[in-house]
DNA sequence: AAAAACCTACCGATCGTTCGGAAATCTTGT
DNA sequence: ACAAGATTTCCGAACGATCGGTAGGTTTTT
């Protein structure tokens, strides 16, 4: 579904991959739409487990921002955050489900936004719009999932550090 | 198709929007797959017309980079580059079509990459991986098309300038 | 024996695509 | 200026295939 999209992936396709028939699979899921919802919930669970919770342990905002970037990129490269790519298929959900997902997404955005706010009060921030800076930073990171498969010759550690440098240079006075 | 994806958009949907039956529509297109290909070609045509060609007129690499960023963001916000979002549906094309699109995409990447190379020779560039920096910059820009509809209260001119600042700060010594 | 997991077979709906013909438009001869 | 013919545009109807989903029964596990 990550590769072919929600509409391009049939229940039969999924059943075949997990070694079942379509009817057998339906014993475990409530429907295609609900399956997408569960996957997106799982994606956010992994996001919180791998990125948000560890980052919240870091008191210093600059170190926290680095921690967020490192862990987020690392999670993408390790495949642990693979399903976050399906966020772009959220319009297939009903309104209540979309709101649930939107809330969790906004929570992550708020964490990064608050971190930038702290950095601003410490005078470390460039003269930039915090909201836009936050979104741009997160888009730079999450965008890696889109293009990295096509540039897999790039060393993973190198990409992590380059991304940290890119993001921090864009945001902090240096 | 931009909103609902390739698989989620039927020929009937398209025909209805353009005020025809699908049989009538089929007089103008060769098939759904070829329609996507034509749209992506058109997207690249617009990209060249609105961004690449004007940018190539600029000799100074720093001013050229600013020109690319401004025009690309402007094109997204004005809707002129709307169809570039369908680049993510390129896997629905056959191999030959994918290669054609990949070539044009690489050409744009090469333009930005060469500009960063010039800036490096002028000593204006940060210590960064040019390839990764190029991709991150372009992802920051093109990513706007993903999230701007949800933050439409942001002033367009403000967003353009903030994006230029974000990108240049990430890349240039300042 | 109870429950969970799974399958065969099928449902109505919709998918992309095609075909023959009807309108509508354009070109041409006079 | 206008009718005749040619072309383009569009539609109704249908095609085989596949879609998401279900009913009922069989196998496997507890």
Coordinates of C-alpha atoms (C1' of nucleotides) in Angstrom, one line a residue:
Chain A
X1 CA 0.0 0.0 0.0
X2 CA 3.0 2.3 0.6
X3 CA 4.2 1.6 -2.9
X4 CA 0.9 1.4 -4.8
X5 CA -1.4 3.7 -2.8
X6 CA -4.7 2.9 -1.0
X7 CA -6.8 2.8 -4.2
X8 CA -4.2 0.8 -6.1
X9 CA -4.0 -1.9 -3.4
X10 CA -6.8 -4.4 -3.3
X11 CA -7.8 -6.5 -0.3
X12 CA -6.9 -9.5 -2.4
X13 CA -3.4 -8.1 -2.9
X14 CA -2.9 -7.8 0.9
X15 CA -4.4 -11.2 1.6
X16 CA -2.0 -12.8 -0.9
X17 CA 1.0 -11.1 0.7
X18 CA 0.1 -12.4 4.2
X19 CA -0.7 -15.8 2.8
X20 CA -4.4 -15.9 3.1
X21 CA -7.5 -15.7 1.1
X22 CA -9.6 -12.5 1.1
X23 CA -12.3 -14.0 3.2
X24 CA -9.7 -15.3 5.7
X25 CA -8.2 -11.8 6.0
X26 CA -11.6 -10.4 6.7
X27 CA -11.7 -12.4 9.9
X28 CA -9.0 -10.0 11.2
X29 CA -10.0 -6.7 9.8
X30 CA -13.2 -4.7 9.9
X31 CA -12.9 -3.4 6.4
X32 CA -10.4 -1.7 4.1
X33 CA -11.0 1.8 5.4
X34 CA -10.6 0.7 9.0
X35 CA -7.4 -1.2 8.1
X36 CA -5.9 2.1 6.8
X37 CA -7.0 3.8 10.1
X38 CA -5.4 1.1 12.2
X39 CA -2.2 1.3 10.1
X40 CA -2.1 5.1 10.6
X41 CA -2.7 4.7 14.3
X42 CA 0.2 2.2 14.4
X43 CA 2.4 4.7 12.5
X44 CA 1.7 7.3 15.2
X45 CA 2.3 4.8 17.9
X46 CA 5.7 4.0 16.5
X47 CA 6.4 7.7 16.0
X48 CA 5.7 8.3 19.7
X49 CA 7.7 5.3 20.8
X50 CA 10.8 6.0 18.6
X51 CA 10.9 9.8 18.4
X52 CA 8.6 11.7 20.6
X53 CA 9.0 9.9 24.0
X54 CA 12.8 9.8 23.8
X55 CA 13.0 13.5 22.7
X56 CA 10.8 14.6 25.6
X57 CA 13.4 13.3 28.0
X58 CA 15.9 15.9 26.7
X59 CA 15.6 19.2 28.6
X60 CA 17.8 21.4 26.4
X61 CA 15.9 22.6 23.4
X62 CA 18.8 22.5 21.0
X63 CA 19.8 19.0 22.0
X64 CA 16.1 18.0 21.8
X65 CA 15.8 19.3 18.3
X66 CA 18.8 17.3 17.3
X67 CA 17.4 14.3 19.0
X68 CA 14.1 14.6 17.2
X69 CA 15.8 15.0 13.8
X70 CA 18.2 12.1 14.4
X71 CA 15.6 9.7 15.6
X72 CA 13.1 10.6 13.0
X73 CA 15.5 10.2 10.1
X74 CA 16.9 7.0 11.7
X75 CA 13.4 5.6 12.0
X76 CA 12.7 6.3 8.3
X77 CA 16.0 4.6 7.2
X78 CA 15.5 1.6 9.5
X79 CA 11.9 1.1 8.1
X80 CA 10.4 1.6 11.6
X81 CA 8.4 4.6 10.4
X82 CA 7.5 3.2 7.0
X83 CA 3.8 3.5 7.5
X84 CA 3.9 7.2 8.1
X85 CA 4.0 7.5 4.3
X86 CA 0.4 6.5 4.3
X87 CA -0.5 9.8 6.0
X88 CA -1.0 11.1 2.5
X89 CA -3.9 8.7 2.1
X90 CA -5.8 10.1 5.0
X91 CA -8.6 11.5 2.9
X92 CA -9.9 7.9 2.5
X93 CA -10.9 7.9 6.1
X94 CA -14.2 9.2 7.5
X95 CA -14.3 12.6 9.2
X96 CA -14.0 11.2 12.8
X97 CA -11.0 9.1 11.9
X98 CA -9.4 12.0 10.0
X99 CA -9.8 14.2 13.1
X100 CA -8.2 11.5 15.3
X101 CA -5.2 11.3 13.0
X102 CA -5.0 15.1 12.6
X103 CA -4.9 15.5 16.4
X104 CA -1.9 13.2 16.7
X105 CA -0.1 14.9 13.8
X106 CA -0.7 18.3 15.4
X107 CA 0.7 17.1 18.6
X108 CA 4.0 16.2 17.0
X109 CA 4.0 19.6 15.2
X110 CA 3.4 21.3 18.5
X111 CA 6.3 19.5 20.1
X112 CA 8.7 20.8 17.5
X113 CA 7.0 24.2 17.5
X114 CA 7.4 24.5 21.2
X115 CA 11.1 23.6 21.0
X116 CA 11.6 26.3 18.4
X117 CA 9.8 28.7 20.8
X118 CA 12.2 27.8 23.6
X119 CA 15.2 28.4 21.3
X120 CA 13.8 31.8 20.3
X121 CA 13.6 32.8 24.0
X122 CA 17.2 31.7 24.4
X123 CA 18.1 34.0 21.5
X124 CA 19.4 31.1 19.4
X125 CA 16.8 31.3 16.7
X126 CA 17.1 33.0 13.4
X127 CA 14.6 35.7 12.4
X128 CA 12.0 33.3 11.0
X129 CA 8.3 32.4 11.2
X130 CA 8.3 29.6 13.8
X131 CA 5.2 27.9 12.3
X132 CA 6.6 27.9 8.8
X133 CA 10.1 26.9 10.0
X134 CA 8.6 24.0 12.0
X135 CA 6.7 22.7 9.0
X136 CA 9.7 23.1 6.6
X137 CA 11.9 21.3 9.0
X138 CA 9.5 18.4 9.4
X139 CA 8.9 18.2 5.7
X140 CA 12.6 18.0 5.0
X141 CA 12.8 15.1 7.3
X142 CA 9.7 13.2 6.4
X143 CA 10.5 13.8 2.7
X144 CA 13.5 11.5 3.0
X145 CA 11.1 8.6 2.9
X146 CA 9.9 9.7 -0.5
X147 CA 13.3 9.9 -2.2
X148 CA 15.7 7.8 -0.2
X149 CA 14.8 4.5 -2.0
X150 CA 16.0 6.1 -5.2
X151 CA 19.3 7.2 -3.8
X152 CA 20.1 4.2 -1.6
X153 CA 23.8 4.5 -2.4
X154 CA 23.9 7.3 0.1
X155 CA 25.4 6.3 3.5
X156 CA 22.8 6.3 6.2
X157 CA 24.9 7.8 9.0
X158 CA 26.1 10.5 6.5
X159 CA 22.5 11.3 5.6
X160 CA 21.5 11.5 9.3
X161 CA 24.2 14.0 10.1
X162 CA 23.7 16.0 6.9
X163 CA 20.0 16.3 7.6
X164 CA 20.7 17.5 11.2
X165 CA 23.1 20.1 9.8
X166 CA 20.7 21.2 7.1
X167 CA 17.8 21.6 9.6
X168 CA 19.8 23.4 12.3
X169 CA 21.5 25.7 9.9
X170 CA 18.2 26.7 8.5
X171 CA 16.8 27.5 12.0
X172 CA 19.6 28.4 14.4
X173 CA 22.0 31.3 14.4
X174 CA 25.4 29.8 13.7
Chain B
X1 CA -6.7 13.0 -9.2
X2 CA -4.4 15.3 -7.2
X3 CA -6.8 15.0 -4.2
X4 CA -7.9 11.3 -4.5
X5 CA -4.9 9.7 -6.1
X6 CA -4.6 7.8 -9.4
X7 CA -6.3 4.6 -8.2
X8 CA -9.0 6.6 -6.4
X9 CA -10.0 8.5 -9.4
X10 CA -12.1 6.7 -12.0
X11 CA -12.4 7.7 -15.7
X12 CA -16.1 8.3 -14.9
X13 CA -15.1 10.8 -12.3
X14 CA -12.9 12.7 -14.7
X15 CA -15.5 12.6 -17.5
X16 CA -18.2 14.0 -15.1
X17 CA -15.9 16.9 -14.1
X18 CA -15.3 17.9 -17.7
X19 CA -19.0 17.4 -18.6
X20 CA -18.8 14.3 -20.7
X21 CA -19.6 10.7 -20.5
X22 CA -16.6 8.4 -20.3
X23 CA -17.1 7.1 -23.8
X24 CA -16.9 10.7 -25.0
X25 CA -13.8 11.3 -23.0
X26 CA -12.2 8.3 -24.5
X27 CA -12.2 10.0 -27.9
X28 CA -9.6 12.4 -26.5
X29 CA -7.4 10.2 -24.4
X30 CA -5.6 6.9 -25.2
X31 CA -6.3 5.4 -21.8
X32 CA -6.0 6.1 -18.1
X33 CA -2.3 5.4 -17.9
X34 CA -1.5 7.5 -20.9
X35 CA -3.6 10.3 -19.4
X36 CA -1.4 10.3 -16.3
X37 CA 1.7 10.4 -18.5
X38 CA 0.4 13.4 -20.5
X39 CA -0.4 15.2 -17.2
X40 CA 3.1 14.6 -15.9
X41 CA 4.6 15.8 -19.2
X42 CA 2.4 18.9 -18.9
X43 CA 3.6 19.4 -15.3
X44 CA 7.2 19.3 -16.5
X45 CA 6.4 21.7 -19.3
X46 CA 4.9 24.2 -16.9
X47 CA 7.9 23.7 -14.6
X48 CA 10.3 24.6 -17.4
X49 CA 8.2 27.5 -18.5
X50 CA 7.6 29.0 -15.0
X51 CA 10.8 28.2 -13.2
X52 CA 13.7 26.6 -15.2
X53 CA 13.8 28.9 -18.2
X54 CA 13.5 32.2 -16.3
X55 CA 16.1 30.9 -13.8
X56 CA 18.6 30.1 -16.5
X57 CA 18.6 33.7 -17.5
X58 CA 20.2 34.6 -14.2
X59 CA 24.0 34.5 -14.2
X60 CA 24.8 34.9 -10.6
X61 CA 24.3 31.6 -8.8
X62 CA 23.0 33.1 -5.5
X63 CA 20.5 35.2 -7.3
X64 CA 19.6 32.2 -9.5
X65 CA 18.9 30.0 -6.5
X66 CA 16.7 32.7 -5.1
X67 CA 14.9 33.0 -8.4
X68 CA 14.3 29.2 -8.5
X69 CA 12.9 29.1 -5.0
X70 CA 10.7 32.2 -5.5
X71 CA 9.3 31.0 -8.8
X72 CA 8.8 27.4 -7.7
X73 CA 6.9 28.4 -4.5
X74 CA 5.0 31.1 -6.4
X75 CA 4.0 28.5 -9.0
X76 CA 2.7 26.1 -6.3
X77 CA 0.7 28.8 -4.5
X78 CA -0.8 30.1 -7.8
X79 CA -1.8 26.6 -8.8
X80 CA 0.3 26.7 -11.9
X81 CA 2.4 23.7 -10.7
X82 CA -0.6 21.8 -9.3
X83 CA 0.0 18.7 -11.3
X84 CA 3.6 18.2 -10.1
X85 CA 1.9 16.5 -7.1
X86 CA 1.1 13.6 -9.4
X87 CA 4.8 12.8 -9.6
X88 CA 4.2 10.5 -6.7
X89 CA 1.9 8.4 -8.9
X90 CA 4.6 7.7 -11.4
X91 CA 4.8 4.0 -10.6
X92 CA 1.5 3.6 -12.5
X93 CA 3.4 4.3 -15.7
X94 CA 5.2 1.7 -17.8
X95 CA 9.0 1.6 -17.7
X96 CA 9.6 3.7 -20.8
X97 CA 7.3 6.4 -19.5
X98 CA 8.8 6.4 -16.1
X99 CA 12.3 6.8 -17.6
X100 CA 11.1 9.8 -19.7
X101 CA 9.7 11.5 -16.5
X102 CA 12.8 10.5 -14.5
X103 CA 15.0 12.2 -17.0
X104 CA 13.2 15.5 -16.8
X105 CA 13.1 15.4 -13.0
X106 CA 16.9 14.7 -13.0
X107 CA 17.4 17.7 -15.2
X108 CA 15.8 20.0 -12.7
X109 CA 17.8 18.4 -9.9
X110 CA 21.0 18.9 -12.0
X111 CA 20.2 22.6 -12.5
X112 CA 19.9 23.2 -8.7
X113 CA 22.9 20.9 -8.1
X114 CA 25.1 22.8 -10.5
X115 CA 24.0 26.1 -8.9
X116 CA 25.1 24.9 -5.5
X117 CA 28.4 23.7 -7.1
X118 CA 29.0 27.3 -8.4
X119 CA 28.3 28.7 -5.0
X120 CA 30.8 26.2 -3.5
X121 CA 33.5 27.5 -5.8
X122 CA 32.7 31.0 -4.8
X123 CA 33.2 29.9 -1.2
X124 CA 29.7 30.9 -0.2
X125 CA 28.5 27.4 0.5
X126 CA 28.3 25.8 3.9
X127 CA 30.2 22.5 4.6
X128 CA 27.5 20.2 3.3
X129 CA 26.9 17.4 0.9
X130 CA 25.7 19.1 -2.3
X131 CA 23.6 16.2 -3.5
X132 CA 21.8 15.9 -0.2
X133 CA 21.4 19.6 0.2
X134 CA 19.9 19.9 -3.3
X135 CA 17.3 17.3 -2.5
X136 CA 16.5 18.7 0.9
X137 CA 16.0 22.2 -0.6
X138 CA 13.8 21.0 -3.4
X139 CA 11.8 18.8 -1.0
X140 CA 11.2 21.8 1.3
X141 CA 9.8 23.7 -1.6
X142 CA 7.8 21.0 -3.3
X143 CA 6.5 19.9 0.1
X144 CA 4.6 23.2 0.4
X145 CA 2.0 21.8 -2.1
X146 CA 1.3 19.0 0.4
X147 CA 0.5 21.1 3.5
X148 CA -0.4 24.6 2.3
X149 CA -4.0 23.8 1.7
X150 CA -4.3 23.0 5.4
X151 CA -2.7 26.3 6.4
X152 CA -4.2 28.6 3.9
X153 CA -4.4 31.4 6.4
X154 CA -0.7 32.0 5.9
X155 CA 0.1 35.0 3.7
X156 CA 1.5 33.9 0.3
X157 CA 4.2 36.6 0.0
X158 CA 5.2 35.9 3.6
X159 CA 5.5 32.2 2.8
X160 CA 7.6 32.8 -0.3
X161 CA 10.1 35.0 1.6
X162 CA 10.3 32.7 4.6
X163 CA 10.9 29.7 2.3
X164 CA 13.7 31.6 0.5
X165 CA 15.3 32.5 3.9
X166 CA 14.9 28.9 5.2
X167 CA 16.6 27.4 2.1
X168 CA 19.4 30.0 1.8
X169 CA 20.1 29.8 5.5
X170 CA 20.4 26.0 5.3
X171 CA 22.8 26.2 2.4
X172 CA 24.8 29.4 2.4
X173 CA 27.3 30.8 4.9
X174 CA 25.5 33.8 6.4
Chain C
dA1 C1' -16.9 -29.2 22.8
dA2 C1' -16.2 -24.5 22.3
dA3 C1' -13.9 -21.0 19.8
dA4 C1' -11.0 -19.1 16.7
dA5 C1' -9.0 -19.2 12.0
dC6 C1' -9.6 -19.9 7.4
dC7 C1' -11.7 -21.3 2.8
dT8 C1' -15.0 -21.9 -1.3
dA9 C1' -18.3 -19.6 -3.6
dC10 C1' -20.7 -15.9 -4.5
dC11 C1' -22.9 -11.0 -4.3
dG12 C1' -23.8 -6.3 -6.4
dA13 C1' -21.2 -2.6 -7.8
dT14 C1' -17.7 -0.4 -10.3
dC15 C1' -13.6 -0.6 -12.9
dG16 C1' -11.2 0.6 -17.7
dT17 C1' -12.3 0.0 -22.3
dT18 C1' -14.8 -0.8 -26.7
dC19 C1' -18.2 -0.5 -30.5
dG20 C1' -21.8 1.3 -33.5
dG21 C1' -24.2 5.0 -34.3
dA22 C1' -26.1 9.9 -33.5
dA23 C1' -25.2 14.9 -33.3
dA24 C1' -22.5 18.6 -34.3
dT25 C1' -19.0 20.9 -36.9
dC26 C1' -16.1 21.7 -40.8
dT27 C1' -14.9 21.4 -45.7
dT28 C1' -15.9 21.5 -50.3
dG29 C1' -18.3 21.9 -55.0
dT30 C1' -21.4 24.6 -57.3
Chain D
dA1 C1' -25.2 31.3 -50.4
dC2 C1' -26.1 26.7 -49.7
dA3 C1' -26.5 21.9 -50.0
dA4 C1' -23.6 17.5 -49.9
dG5 C1' -20.2 15.1 -48.1
dA6 C1' -16.5 14.3 -44.9
dT7 C1' -14.8 14.6 -40.1
dT8 C1' -14.8 15.3 -35.5
dT9 C1' -17.2 15.0 -31.2
dC10 C1' -19.9 12.7 -28.2
dC11 C1' -23.2 9.2 -26.3
dG12 C1' -25.9 4.7 -25.0
dA13 C1' -25.0 0.2 -24.2
dA14 C1' -22.4 -3.3 -23.2
dC15 C1' -17.8 -6.2 -22.4
dG16 C1' -15.0 -9.0 -19.2
dA17 C1' -12.4 -8.1 -15.1
dT18 C1' -11.9 -6.8 -10.6
dC19 C1' -13.5 -4.4 -6.6
dG20 C1' -14.9 -4.6 -1.3
dG21 C1' -17.6 -7.4 1.3
dT22 C1' -20.5 -11.6 2.9
dA23 C1' -22.7 -16.3 4.0
dG24 C1' -21.9 -20.8 5.4
dG25 C1' -19.2 -24.5 6.1
dT26 C1' -14.5 -26.8 7.2
dT27 C1' -10.2 -27.1 9.5
dT28 C1' -7.3 -26.0 13.3
dT29 C1' -6.3 -24.6 17.9
dT30 C1' -7.6 -24.1 22.7

